[in-house]
Short mmCIF file of C-alpha atoms in Angstrom, two decimals:
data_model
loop_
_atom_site.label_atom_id
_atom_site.label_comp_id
_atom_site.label_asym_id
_atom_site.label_seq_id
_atom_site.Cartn_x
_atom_site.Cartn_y
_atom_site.Cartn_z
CA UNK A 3 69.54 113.75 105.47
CA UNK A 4 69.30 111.60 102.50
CA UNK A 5 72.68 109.47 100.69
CA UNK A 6 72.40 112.36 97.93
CA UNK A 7 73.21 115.30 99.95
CA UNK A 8 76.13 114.07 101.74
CA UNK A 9 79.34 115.25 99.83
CA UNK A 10 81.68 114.25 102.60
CA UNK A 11 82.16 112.86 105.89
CA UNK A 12 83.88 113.80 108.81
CA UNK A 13 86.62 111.61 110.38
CA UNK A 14 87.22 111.66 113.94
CA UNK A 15 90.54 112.78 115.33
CA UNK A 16 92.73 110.92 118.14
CA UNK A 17 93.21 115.04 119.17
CA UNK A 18 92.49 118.59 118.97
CA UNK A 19 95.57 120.14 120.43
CA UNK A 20 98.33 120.95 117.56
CA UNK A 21 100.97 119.58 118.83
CA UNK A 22 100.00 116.42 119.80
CA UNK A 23 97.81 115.98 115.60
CA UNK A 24 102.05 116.27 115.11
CA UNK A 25 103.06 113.52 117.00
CA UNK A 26 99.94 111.59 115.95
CA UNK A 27 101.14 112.42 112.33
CA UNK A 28 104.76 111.32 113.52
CA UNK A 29 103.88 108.37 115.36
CA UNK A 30 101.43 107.00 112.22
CA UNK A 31 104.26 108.04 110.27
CA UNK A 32 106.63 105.88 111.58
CA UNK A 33 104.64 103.10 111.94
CA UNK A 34 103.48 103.31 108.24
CA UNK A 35 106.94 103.54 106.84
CA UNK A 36 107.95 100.91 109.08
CA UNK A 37 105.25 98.38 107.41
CA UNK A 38 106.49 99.32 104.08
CA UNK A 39 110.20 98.11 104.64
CA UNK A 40 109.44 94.97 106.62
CA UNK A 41 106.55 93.87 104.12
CA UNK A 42 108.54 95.29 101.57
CA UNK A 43 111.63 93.47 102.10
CA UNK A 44 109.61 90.33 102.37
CA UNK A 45 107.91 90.23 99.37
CA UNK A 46 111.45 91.48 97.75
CA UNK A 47 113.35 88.30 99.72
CA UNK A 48 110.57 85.79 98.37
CA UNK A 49 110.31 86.99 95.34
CA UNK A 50 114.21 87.37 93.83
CA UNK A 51 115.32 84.33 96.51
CA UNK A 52 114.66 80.85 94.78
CA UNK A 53 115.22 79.31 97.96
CA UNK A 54 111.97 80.76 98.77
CA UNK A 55 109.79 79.35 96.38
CA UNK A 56 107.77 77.01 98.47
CA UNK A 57 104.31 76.76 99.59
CA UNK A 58 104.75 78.73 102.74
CA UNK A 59 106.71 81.43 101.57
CA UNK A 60 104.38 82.00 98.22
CA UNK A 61 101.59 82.48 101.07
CA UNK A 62 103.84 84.86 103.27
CA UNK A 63 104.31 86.57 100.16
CA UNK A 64 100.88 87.07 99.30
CA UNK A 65 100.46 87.97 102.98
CA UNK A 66 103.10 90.73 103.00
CA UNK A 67 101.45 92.25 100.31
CA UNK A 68 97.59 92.61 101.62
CA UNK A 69 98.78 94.28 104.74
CA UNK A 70 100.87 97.01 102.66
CA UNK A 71 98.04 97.44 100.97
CA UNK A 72 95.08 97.46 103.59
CA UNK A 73 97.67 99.53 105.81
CA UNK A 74 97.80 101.96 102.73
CA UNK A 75 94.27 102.60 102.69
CA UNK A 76 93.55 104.29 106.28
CA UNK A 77 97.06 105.39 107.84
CA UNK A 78 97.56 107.95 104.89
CA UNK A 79 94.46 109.99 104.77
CA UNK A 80 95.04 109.85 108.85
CA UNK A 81 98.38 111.69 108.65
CA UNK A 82 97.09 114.20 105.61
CA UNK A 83 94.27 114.85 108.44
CA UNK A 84 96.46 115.58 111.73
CA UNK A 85 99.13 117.03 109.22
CA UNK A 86 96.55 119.38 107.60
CA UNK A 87 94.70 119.76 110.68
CA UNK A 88 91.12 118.82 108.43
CA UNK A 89 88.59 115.83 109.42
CA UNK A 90 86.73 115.69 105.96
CA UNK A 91 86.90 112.76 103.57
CA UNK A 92 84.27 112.68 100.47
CA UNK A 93 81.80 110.68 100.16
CA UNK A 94 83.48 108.61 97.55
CA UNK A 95 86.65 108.63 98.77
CA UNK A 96 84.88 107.01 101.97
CA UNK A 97 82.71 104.40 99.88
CA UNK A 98 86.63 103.38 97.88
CA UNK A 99 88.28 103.18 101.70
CA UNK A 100 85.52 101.18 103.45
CA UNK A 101 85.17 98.77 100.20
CA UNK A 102 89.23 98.14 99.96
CA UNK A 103 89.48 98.07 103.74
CA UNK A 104 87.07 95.33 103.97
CA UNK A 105 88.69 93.47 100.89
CA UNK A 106 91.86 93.50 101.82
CA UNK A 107 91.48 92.67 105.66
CA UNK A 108 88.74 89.91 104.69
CA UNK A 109 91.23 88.63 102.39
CA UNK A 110 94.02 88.33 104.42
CA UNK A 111 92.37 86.41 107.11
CA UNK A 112 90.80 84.16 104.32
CA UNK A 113 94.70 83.55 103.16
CA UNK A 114 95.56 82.96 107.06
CA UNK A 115 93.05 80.30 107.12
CA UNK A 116 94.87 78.44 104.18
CA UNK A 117 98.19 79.09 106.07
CA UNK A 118 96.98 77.33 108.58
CA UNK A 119 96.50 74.62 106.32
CA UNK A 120 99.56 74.79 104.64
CA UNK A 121 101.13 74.25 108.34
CA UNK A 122 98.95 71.24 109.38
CA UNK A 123 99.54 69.84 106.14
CA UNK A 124 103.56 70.27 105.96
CA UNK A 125 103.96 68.84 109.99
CA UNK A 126 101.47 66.05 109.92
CA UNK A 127 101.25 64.96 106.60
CA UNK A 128 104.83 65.77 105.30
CA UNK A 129 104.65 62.60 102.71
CA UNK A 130 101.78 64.09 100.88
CA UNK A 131 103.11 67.76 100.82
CA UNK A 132 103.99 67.71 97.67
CA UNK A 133 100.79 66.39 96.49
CA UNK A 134 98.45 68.47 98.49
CA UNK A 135 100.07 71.88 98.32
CA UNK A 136 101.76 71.82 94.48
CA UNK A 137 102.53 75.23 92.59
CA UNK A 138 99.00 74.94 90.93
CA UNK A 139 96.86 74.20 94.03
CA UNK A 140 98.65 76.85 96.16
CA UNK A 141 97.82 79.17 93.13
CA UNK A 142 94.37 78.28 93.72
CA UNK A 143 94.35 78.92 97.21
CA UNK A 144 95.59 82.09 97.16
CA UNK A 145 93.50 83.17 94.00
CA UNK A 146 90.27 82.22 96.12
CA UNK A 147 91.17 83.83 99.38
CA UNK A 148 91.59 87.20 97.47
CA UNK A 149 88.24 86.60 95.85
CA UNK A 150 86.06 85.75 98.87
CA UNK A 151 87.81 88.73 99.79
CA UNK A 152 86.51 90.63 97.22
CA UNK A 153 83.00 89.03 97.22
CA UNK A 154 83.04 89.93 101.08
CA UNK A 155 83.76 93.45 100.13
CA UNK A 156 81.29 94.15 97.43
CA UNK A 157 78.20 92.78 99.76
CA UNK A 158 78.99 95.15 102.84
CA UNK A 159 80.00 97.91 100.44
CA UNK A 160 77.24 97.90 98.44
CA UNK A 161 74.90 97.17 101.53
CA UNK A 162 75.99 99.83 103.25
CA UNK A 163 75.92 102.87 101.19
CA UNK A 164 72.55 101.97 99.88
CA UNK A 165 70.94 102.71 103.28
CA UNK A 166 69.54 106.21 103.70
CA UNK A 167 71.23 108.00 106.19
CA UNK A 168 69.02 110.38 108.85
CA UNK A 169 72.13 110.83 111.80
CA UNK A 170 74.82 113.64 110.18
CA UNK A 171 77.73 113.15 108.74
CA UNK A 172 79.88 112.69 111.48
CA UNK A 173 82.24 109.16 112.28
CA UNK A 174 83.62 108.29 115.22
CA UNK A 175 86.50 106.46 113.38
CA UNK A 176 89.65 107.68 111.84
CA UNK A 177 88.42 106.18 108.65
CA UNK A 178 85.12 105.05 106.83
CA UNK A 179 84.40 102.00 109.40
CA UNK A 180 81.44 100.24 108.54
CA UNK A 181 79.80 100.07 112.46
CA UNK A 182 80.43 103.56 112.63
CA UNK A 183 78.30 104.19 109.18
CA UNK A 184 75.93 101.72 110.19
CA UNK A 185 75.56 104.46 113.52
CA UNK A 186 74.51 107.36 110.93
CA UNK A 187 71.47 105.02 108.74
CA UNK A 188 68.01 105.04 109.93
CA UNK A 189 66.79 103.11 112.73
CA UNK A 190 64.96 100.84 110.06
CA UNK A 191 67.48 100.37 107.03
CA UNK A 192 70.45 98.46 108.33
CA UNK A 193 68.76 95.20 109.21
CA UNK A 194 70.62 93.68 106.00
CA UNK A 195 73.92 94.85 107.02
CA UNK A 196 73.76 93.89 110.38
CA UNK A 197 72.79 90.28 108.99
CA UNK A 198 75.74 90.57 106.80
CA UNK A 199 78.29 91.40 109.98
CA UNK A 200 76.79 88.51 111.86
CA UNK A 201 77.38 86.30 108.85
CA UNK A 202 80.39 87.61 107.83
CA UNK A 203 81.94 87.44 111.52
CA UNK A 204 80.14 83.92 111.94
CA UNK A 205 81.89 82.79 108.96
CA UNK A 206 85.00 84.31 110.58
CA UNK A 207 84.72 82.52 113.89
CA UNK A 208 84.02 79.41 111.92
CA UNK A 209 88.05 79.56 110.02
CA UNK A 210 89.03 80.19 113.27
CA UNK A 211 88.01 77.18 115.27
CA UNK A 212 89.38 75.67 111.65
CA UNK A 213 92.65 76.78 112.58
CA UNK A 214 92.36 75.80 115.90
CA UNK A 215 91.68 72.71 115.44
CA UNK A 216 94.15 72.38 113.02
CA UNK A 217 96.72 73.90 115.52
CA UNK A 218 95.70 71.23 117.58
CA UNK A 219 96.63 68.62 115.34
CA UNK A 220 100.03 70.55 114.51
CA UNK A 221 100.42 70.31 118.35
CA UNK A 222 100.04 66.72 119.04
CA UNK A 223 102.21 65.96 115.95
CA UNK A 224 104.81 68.41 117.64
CA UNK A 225 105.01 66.64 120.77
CA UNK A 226 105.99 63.07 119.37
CA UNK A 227 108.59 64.66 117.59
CA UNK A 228 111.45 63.40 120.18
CA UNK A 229 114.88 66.16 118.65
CA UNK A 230 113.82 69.59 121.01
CA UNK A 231 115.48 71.05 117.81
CA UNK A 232 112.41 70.07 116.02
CA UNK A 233 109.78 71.42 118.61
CA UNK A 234 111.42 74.46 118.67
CA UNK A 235 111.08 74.58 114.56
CA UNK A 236 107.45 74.07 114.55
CA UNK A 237 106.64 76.29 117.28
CA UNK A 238 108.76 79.16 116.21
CA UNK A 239 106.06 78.92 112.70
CA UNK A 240 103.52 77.67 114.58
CA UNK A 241 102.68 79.97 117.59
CA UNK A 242 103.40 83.24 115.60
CA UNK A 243 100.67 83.03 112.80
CA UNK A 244 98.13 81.38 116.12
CA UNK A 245 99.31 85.08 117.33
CA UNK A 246 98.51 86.94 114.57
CA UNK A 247 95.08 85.23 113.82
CA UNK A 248 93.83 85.53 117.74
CA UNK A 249 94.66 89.21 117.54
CA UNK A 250 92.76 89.96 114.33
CA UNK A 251 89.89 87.73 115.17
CA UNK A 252 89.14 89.50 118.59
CA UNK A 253 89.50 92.67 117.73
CA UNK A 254 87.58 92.41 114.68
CA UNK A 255 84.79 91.04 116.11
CA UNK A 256 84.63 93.34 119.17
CA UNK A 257 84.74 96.32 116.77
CA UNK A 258 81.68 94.63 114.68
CA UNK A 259 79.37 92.91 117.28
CA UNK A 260 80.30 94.76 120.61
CA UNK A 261 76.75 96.13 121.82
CA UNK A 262 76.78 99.48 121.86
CA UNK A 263 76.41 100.31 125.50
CA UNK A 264 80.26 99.53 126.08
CA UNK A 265 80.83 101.77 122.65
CA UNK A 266 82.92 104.68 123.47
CA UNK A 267 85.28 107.34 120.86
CA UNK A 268 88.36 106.30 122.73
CA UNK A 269 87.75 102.18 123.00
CA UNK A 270 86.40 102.49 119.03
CA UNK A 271 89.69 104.04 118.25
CA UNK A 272 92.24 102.14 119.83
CA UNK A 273 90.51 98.57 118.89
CA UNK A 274 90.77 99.83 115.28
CA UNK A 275 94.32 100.53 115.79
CA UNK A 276 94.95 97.25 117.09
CA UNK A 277 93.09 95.50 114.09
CA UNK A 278 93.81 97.77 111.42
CA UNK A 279 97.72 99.05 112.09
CA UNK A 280 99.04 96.82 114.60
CA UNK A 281 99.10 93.62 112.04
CA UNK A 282 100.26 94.72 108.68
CA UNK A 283 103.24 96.78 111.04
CA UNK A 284 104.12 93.79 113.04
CA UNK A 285 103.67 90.96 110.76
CA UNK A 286 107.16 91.23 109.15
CA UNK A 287 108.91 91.23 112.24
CA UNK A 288 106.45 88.05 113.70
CA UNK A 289 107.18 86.29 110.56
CA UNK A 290 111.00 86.95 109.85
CA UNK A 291 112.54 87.66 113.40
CA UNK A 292 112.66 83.91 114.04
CA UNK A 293 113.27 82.96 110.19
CA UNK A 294 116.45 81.96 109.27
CA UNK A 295 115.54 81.33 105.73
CA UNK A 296 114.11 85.21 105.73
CA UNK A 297 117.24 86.41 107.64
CA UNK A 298 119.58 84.34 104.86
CA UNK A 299 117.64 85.98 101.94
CA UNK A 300 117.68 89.20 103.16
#
Protein backbone atom coordinates (compact mmCIF):
# COMPACT_ATOMS: atom_id res chain seq x y z
CA UNK A 1 0.00 0.00 0.00
CA UNK A 2 1.73 3.00 -1.22
CA UNK A 3 1.35 6.99 0.55
CA UNK A 4 -0.93 7.68 -2.67
CA UNK A 5 -3.68 5.34 -2.06
CA UNK A 6 -4.34 6.03 1.45
CA UNK A 7 -7.29 8.60 1.66
CA UNK A 8 -7.76 8.16 5.37
CA UNK A 9 -6.78 6.55 8.44
CA UNK A 10 -8.43 4.86 11.05
CA UNK A 11 -8.22 6.03 14.71
CA UNK A 12 -8.47 3.66 17.43
CA UNK A 13 -11.27 3.85 19.93
CA UNK A 14 -10.95 3.68 23.93
CA UNK A 15 -14.50 1.41 23.19
CA UNK A 16 -16.92 -0.32 21.12
CA UNK A 17 -19.93 -0.49 23.33
CA UNK A 18 -22.37 2.73 22.79
CA UNK A 19 -22.77 3.73 25.84
CA UNK A 20 -19.62 3.85 27.22
CA UNK A 21 -18.16 6.04 23.25
CA UNK A 22 -20.93 8.46 25.42
CA UNK A 23 -19.25 8.73 28.46
CA UNK A 24 -15.88 8.73 26.65
CA UNK A 25 -17.43 11.69 24.63
CA UNK A 26 -18.65 13.13 28.12
CA UNK A 27 -15.67 12.57 30.04
CA UNK A 28 -13.26 14.23 27.01
CA UNK A 29 -15.87 16.70 27.03
CA UNK A 30 -15.49 17.85 30.27
CA UNK A 31 -12.06 17.74 30.45
CA UNK A 32 -11.70 19.81 27.18
CA UNK A 33 -14.01 22.54 28.29
CA UNK A 34 -12.40 22.50 31.50
CA UNK A 35 -8.84 23.43 29.79
CA UNK A 36 -10.49 26.15 27.95
CA UNK A 37 -11.69 28.16 31.12
CA UNK A 38 -8.63 27.62 33.29
CA UNK A 39 -6.14 28.47 30.30
CA UNK A 40 -8.58 30.78 29.24
CA UNK A 41 -8.94 32.76 32.27
CA UNK A 42 -5.21 32.85 32.52
CA UNK A 43 -4.25 34.25 29.52
CA UNK A 44 -7.44 36.75 30.10
CA UNK A 45 -5.93 37.60 33.92
CA UNK A 46 -2.32 38.25 32.36
CA UNK A 47 -3.27 39.86 29.68
CA UNK A 48 -5.96 42.83 30.92
CA UNK A 49 -4.06 42.70 34.66
CA UNK A 50 -0.96 45.13 34.57
CA UNK A 51 0.09 43.69 37.68
CA UNK A 52 0.89 40.80 35.60
CA UNK A 53 3.22 42.06 33.26
CA UNK A 54 6.39 40.46 34.38
CA UNK A 55 8.70 37.95 33.10
CA UNK A 56 7.01 34.99 34.64
CA UNK A 57 3.62 35.73 33.94
CA UNK A 58 4.39 36.79 30.03
CA UNK A 59 5.80 33.02 30.00
CA UNK A 60 2.65 31.53 31.85
CA UNK A 61 0.86 33.36 29.35
CA UNK A 62 2.46 32.03 26.45
CA UNK A 63 2.16 28.69 28.26
CA UNK A 64 -1.63 28.86 28.74
CA UNK A 65 -1.99 29.37 25.30
CA UNK A 66 0.08 26.26 23.65
CA UNK A 67 -1.82 23.84 25.75
CA UNK A 68 -5.35 25.30 24.51
CA UNK A 69 -4.09 24.92 21.46
CA UNK A 70 -2.22 21.44 21.36
CA UNK A 71 -5.33 20.24 23.57
CA UNK A 72 -7.49 21.57 20.58
CA UNK A 73 -5.90 19.52 18.11
CA UNK A 74 -6.67 15.75 19.33
CA UNK A 75 -9.57 15.92 22.08
CA UNK A 76 -12.05 17.30 19.35
CA UNK A 77 -11.86 14.92 16.50
CA UNK A 78 -11.90 12.25 19.63
CA UNK A 79 -15.37 13.33 20.79
CA UNK A 80 -16.75 13.87 16.91
CA UNK A 81 -15.47 10.03 16.77
CA UNK A 82 -17.20 8.40 20.02
CA UNK A 83 -20.08 11.02 19.39
CA UNK A 84 -20.49 9.91 15.73
CA UNK A 85 -19.56 6.50 16.47
CA UNK A 86 -16.77 6.73 13.17
CA UNK A 87 -12.83 5.97 13.51
CA UNK A 88 -11.77 7.64 10.12
CA UNK A 89 -9.62 10.76 9.87
CA UNK A 90 -8.14 11.75 6.22
CA UNK A 91 -5.07 11.56 5.33
CA UNK A 92 -4.54 15.25 5.49
CA UNK A 93 -6.38 15.96 8.26
CA UNK A 94 -3.88 13.35 9.98
CA UNK A 95 -0.59 14.90 8.35
CA UNK A 96 -2.20 18.84 9.86
CA UNK A 97 -2.85 16.92 13.50
CA UNK A 98 0.48 15.05 13.80
CA UNK A 99 2.47 18.32 12.44
CA UNK A 100 0.55 20.85 15.05
CA UNK A 101 0.63 18.19 17.74
CA UNK A 102 4.27 17.94 17.57
CA UNK A 103 4.66 21.86 17.29
CA UNK A 104 2.79 22.78 19.86
CA UNK A 105 3.86 20.08 22.53
CA UNK A 106 7.66 20.56 21.35
CA UNK A 107 7.10 24.10 21.89
CA UNK A 108 5.77 24.15 25.10
CA UNK A 109 8.41 22.11 26.67
CA UNK A 110 11.03 24.34 24.79
CA UNK A 111 9.14 27.47 26.69
CA UNK A 112 9.28 25.25 30.06
CA UNK A 113 12.91 25.04 29.66
CA UNK A 114 13.19 28.96 29.62
CA UNK A 115 10.77 28.99 32.65
CA UNK A 116 13.03 27.24 34.31
CA UNK A 117 15.38 29.83 33.65
CA UNK A 118 13.34 32.58 34.36
CA UNK A 119 13.01 30.86 38.02
CA UNK A 120 16.78 30.24 38.62
CA UNK A 121 17.39 33.55 37.42
CA UNK A 122 14.64 35.57 39.60
CA UNK A 123 15.74 33.38 43.12
CA UNK A 124 19.46 33.33 42.71
CA UNK A 125 20.32 36.16 40.83
CA UNK A 126 17.47 38.62 41.83
CA UNK A 127 20.00 41.81 41.34
CA UNK A 128 20.43 41.06 37.72
CA UNK A 129 16.70 40.23 36.96
CA UNK A 130 16.06 43.06 35.43
CA UNK A 131 18.97 42.85 33.22
CA UNK A 132 18.79 39.28 32.23
CA UNK A 133 15.09 38.79 31.69
CA UNK A 134 13.95 42.54 30.21
CA UNK A 135 10.67 42.90 27.99
CA UNK A 136 12.92 42.45 24.83
CA UNK A 137 14.94 39.35 25.88
CA UNK A 138 11.84 37.56 27.29
CA UNK A 139 10.34 38.41 23.78
CA UNK A 140 13.13 36.57 22.42
CA UNK A 141 12.79 33.69 24.46
CA UNK A 142 9.51 33.01 23.86
CA UNK A 143 9.74 33.84 20.02
CA UNK A 144 12.52 31.01 19.83
CA UNK A 145 10.85 28.35 21.88
CA UNK A 146 7.81 28.56 19.45
CA UNK A 147 10.21 28.30 16.56
CA UNK A 148 12.32 25.29 17.58
CA UNK A 149 8.93 24.24 18.02
CA UNK A 150 8.07 24.68 14.70
CA UNK A 151 11.44 23.55 13.21
CA UNK A 152 10.87 20.32 15.42
CA UNK A 153 7.58 19.90 13.76
CA UNK A 154 8.36 20.34 10.15
CA UNK A 155 11.41 17.60 10.36
CA UNK A 156 9.17 14.71 11.90
CA UNK A 157 6.25 15.85 9.77
CA UNK A 158 7.81 15.92 6.74
CA UNK A 159 9.93 12.72 7.65
CA UNK A 160 7.23 10.87 8.36
CA UNK A 161 4.74 11.08 5.66
CA UNK A 162 7.40 10.70 3.09
CA UNK A 163 7.93 7.03 4.04
CA UNK A 164 5.97 4.52 1.99
CA UNK A 165 3.65 2.77 3.94
CA UNK A 166 3.17 -1.36 3.35
CA UNK A 167 1.09 -2.16 7.03
CA UNK A 168 -2.83 -0.75 6.43
CA UNK A 169 -4.24 2.02 7.49
CA UNK A 170 -5.03 1.28 10.83
CA UNK A 171 -3.56 3.39 14.30
CA UNK A 172 -3.56 2.28 17.47
CA UNK A 173 -3.88 5.91 18.79
CA UNK A 174 -6.80 8.16 19.20
CA UNK A 175 -5.02 10.55 16.95
CA UNK A 176 -2.23 10.69 14.18
CA UNK A 177 0.77 9.69 16.72
CA UNK A 178 3.89 9.55 15.06
CA UNK A 179 5.19 5.86 16.73
CA UNK A 180 2.02 4.58 15.76
CA UNK A 181 2.62 5.79 11.89
CA UNK A 182 6.06 4.87 12.14
CA UNK A 183 4.24 1.04 12.98
CA UNK A 184 2.42 1.19 9.38
CA UNK A 185 6.01 2.25 7.04
CA UNK A 186 8.10 -0.42 5.69
CA UNK A 187 10.51 -2.32 7.60
CA UNK A 188 13.30 -0.30 5.65
CA UNK A 189 12.03 3.45 5.39
CA UNK A 190 11.86 4.82 8.89
CA UNK A 191 15.52 4.68 9.80
CA UNK A 192 15.49 8.67 9.45
CA UNK A 193 12.63 9.11 11.68
CA UNK A 194 13.65 6.93 14.22
CA UNK A 195 17.06 9.00 14.21
CA UNK A 196 14.96 12.02 14.46
CA UNK A 197 12.93 10.61 17.79
CA UNK A 198 16.22 9.67 19.33
CA UNK A 199 17.51 13.16 18.62
CA UNK A 200 14.61 14.91 19.25
CA UNK A 201 14.00 13.03 22.74
CA UNK A 202 17.92 13.28 23.38
CA UNK A 203 17.65 16.88 22.95
CA UNK A 204 14.65 16.62 25.31
CA UNK A 205 16.40 14.77 28.09
CA UNK A 206 19.23 17.20 27.66
CA UNK A 207 16.61 20.63 28.83
CA UNK A 208 15.68 18.44 31.32
CA UNK A 209 18.79 17.71 33.29
CA UNK A 210 19.02 21.74 32.36
CA UNK A 211 16.23 22.26 34.54
CA UNK A 212 17.34 20.05 36.97
CA UNK A 213 20.20 21.36 37.54
CA UNK A 214 18.88 24.58 37.60
CA UNK A 215 16.25 23.38 40.21
CA UNK A 216 19.09 22.46 42.07
CA UNK A 217 20.53 25.71 42.25
CA UNK A 218 16.92 27.26 42.99
CA UNK A 219 17.05 24.70 45.88
CA UNK A 220 20.19 25.51 47.61
CA UNK A 221 19.37 29.26 47.22
CA UNK A 222 15.93 28.29 48.92
CA UNK A 223 17.38 26.82 51.87
CA UNK A 224 19.59 29.87 53.05
CA UNK A 225 16.69 31.86 52.80
CA UNK A 226 16.11 31.94 56.81
CA UNK A 227 11.79 33.68 56.75
CA UNK A 228 9.77 29.91 56.23
CA UNK A 229 7.47 32.54 54.52
CA UNK A 230 10.00 32.70 51.84
CA UNK A 231 10.61 28.85 51.37
CA UNK A 232 7.19 28.36 51.14
CA UNK A 233 7.10 31.19 48.15
CA UNK A 234 9.68 29.55 46.12
CA UNK A 235 8.50 26.16 46.50
CA UNK A 236 4.89 26.83 45.90
CA UNK A 237 6.53 28.17 41.99
CA UNK A 238 9.13 25.99 42.20
CA UNK A 239 7.93 22.33 42.72
CA UNK A 240 4.78 22.80 40.46
CA UNK A 241 6.45 23.57 37.00
CA UNK A 242 9.43 20.49 38.33
CA UNK A 243 5.81 18.63 38.31
CA UNK A 244 4.67 19.48 35.21
CA UNK A 245 8.05 19.00 33.30
CA UNK A 246 8.74 15.31 35.01
CA UNK A 247 5.29 14.32 33.85
CA UNK A 248 5.67 15.42 30.23
CA UNK A 249 9.20 14.27 29.95
CA UNK A 250 8.39 10.58 31.01
CA UNK A 251 5.59 10.06 29.33
CA UNK A 252 6.80 11.46 26.23
CA UNK A 253 9.63 9.54 26.04
CA UNK A 254 8.02 6.20 27.00
CA UNK A 255 5.45 6.78 24.22
CA UNK A 256 8.53 7.49 21.66
CA UNK A 257 11.41 5.08 22.68
CA UNK A 258 9.52 2.29 24.69
CA UNK A 259 10.59 -1.01 22.73
CA UNK A 260 7.89 -2.44 21.36
CA UNK A 261 7.60 -5.70 23.21
CA UNK A 262 5.97 -3.82 26.30
CA UNK A 263 3.68 -1.92 23.43
CA UNK A 264 0.14 -2.69 24.04
CA UNK A 265 -3.52 -0.66 22.64
CA UNK A 266 -4.43 -0.03 26.23
CA UNK A 267 -0.75 1.20 27.76
CA UNK A 268 -0.38 3.33 24.16
CA UNK A 269 -3.62 4.94 25.02
CA UNK A 270 -3.55 5.89 28.44
CA UNK A 271 0.31 7.22 28.25
CA UNK A 272 -1.03 9.51 25.48
CA UNK A 273 -3.67 10.66 27.72
CA UNK A 274 -1.36 11.40 30.35
CA UNK A 275 1.02 13.42 27.94
CA UNK A 276 -1.36 14.81 25.65
CA UNK A 277 -4.68 15.79 27.98
CA UNK A 278 -3.56 15.54 31.40
CA UNK A 279 -1.15 18.83 31.08
CA UNK A 280 -2.88 21.47 29.10
CA UNK A 281 -6.19 20.37 31.64
CA UNK A 282 -4.23 20.60 34.77
CA UNK A 283 -1.79 23.27 34.17
CA UNK A 284 -4.16 26.15 35.13
CA UNK A 285 -5.06 24.74 38.27
CA UNK A 286 -0.98 23.74 39.06
CA UNK A 287 -0.14 27.20 38.16
CA UNK A 288 -2.98 29.42 39.77
CA UNK A 289 -4.30 27.26 42.78
CA UNK A 290 -1.34 28.44 44.86
CA UNK A 291 -1.12 32.03 43.08
CA UNK A 292 -2.25 34.77 44.85
CA UNK A 293 -1.36 37.21 42.19
CA UNK A 294 -3.62 34.83 39.68
CA UNK A 295 -6.37 34.50 42.38
CA UNK A 296 -6.22 38.66 42.85
CA UNK A 297 -6.52 39.14 39.02
CA UNK A 298 -9.07 36.89 38.50
Amino acid sequence: MSNGSITQFLLAVFTNTRELQLLHFCLFLGIYLAALLGNGLITIAVACDHRLHTPMYFFLLNLSILDLASISTTVPKSMANSLWDTRAISYTGCAAQAFFFVFFVSAEFYLLTVMAYDRYVAICHPLHYGTLLGSRACVHMAAAAWASGFLTAVLHTASTFSIPLCQGNTLGQFFCEIPQLLKLSCSDAYVVEVGLNVLTVCFFIACFVFIVVSYVQIFRAVLRIPSKQGWHKAFSTCLPHLAVVSLLVSTGTFAYLKPSSISSPFLDLVVAVLYSVVPPAMNPLIYSMRNQDIKDAL
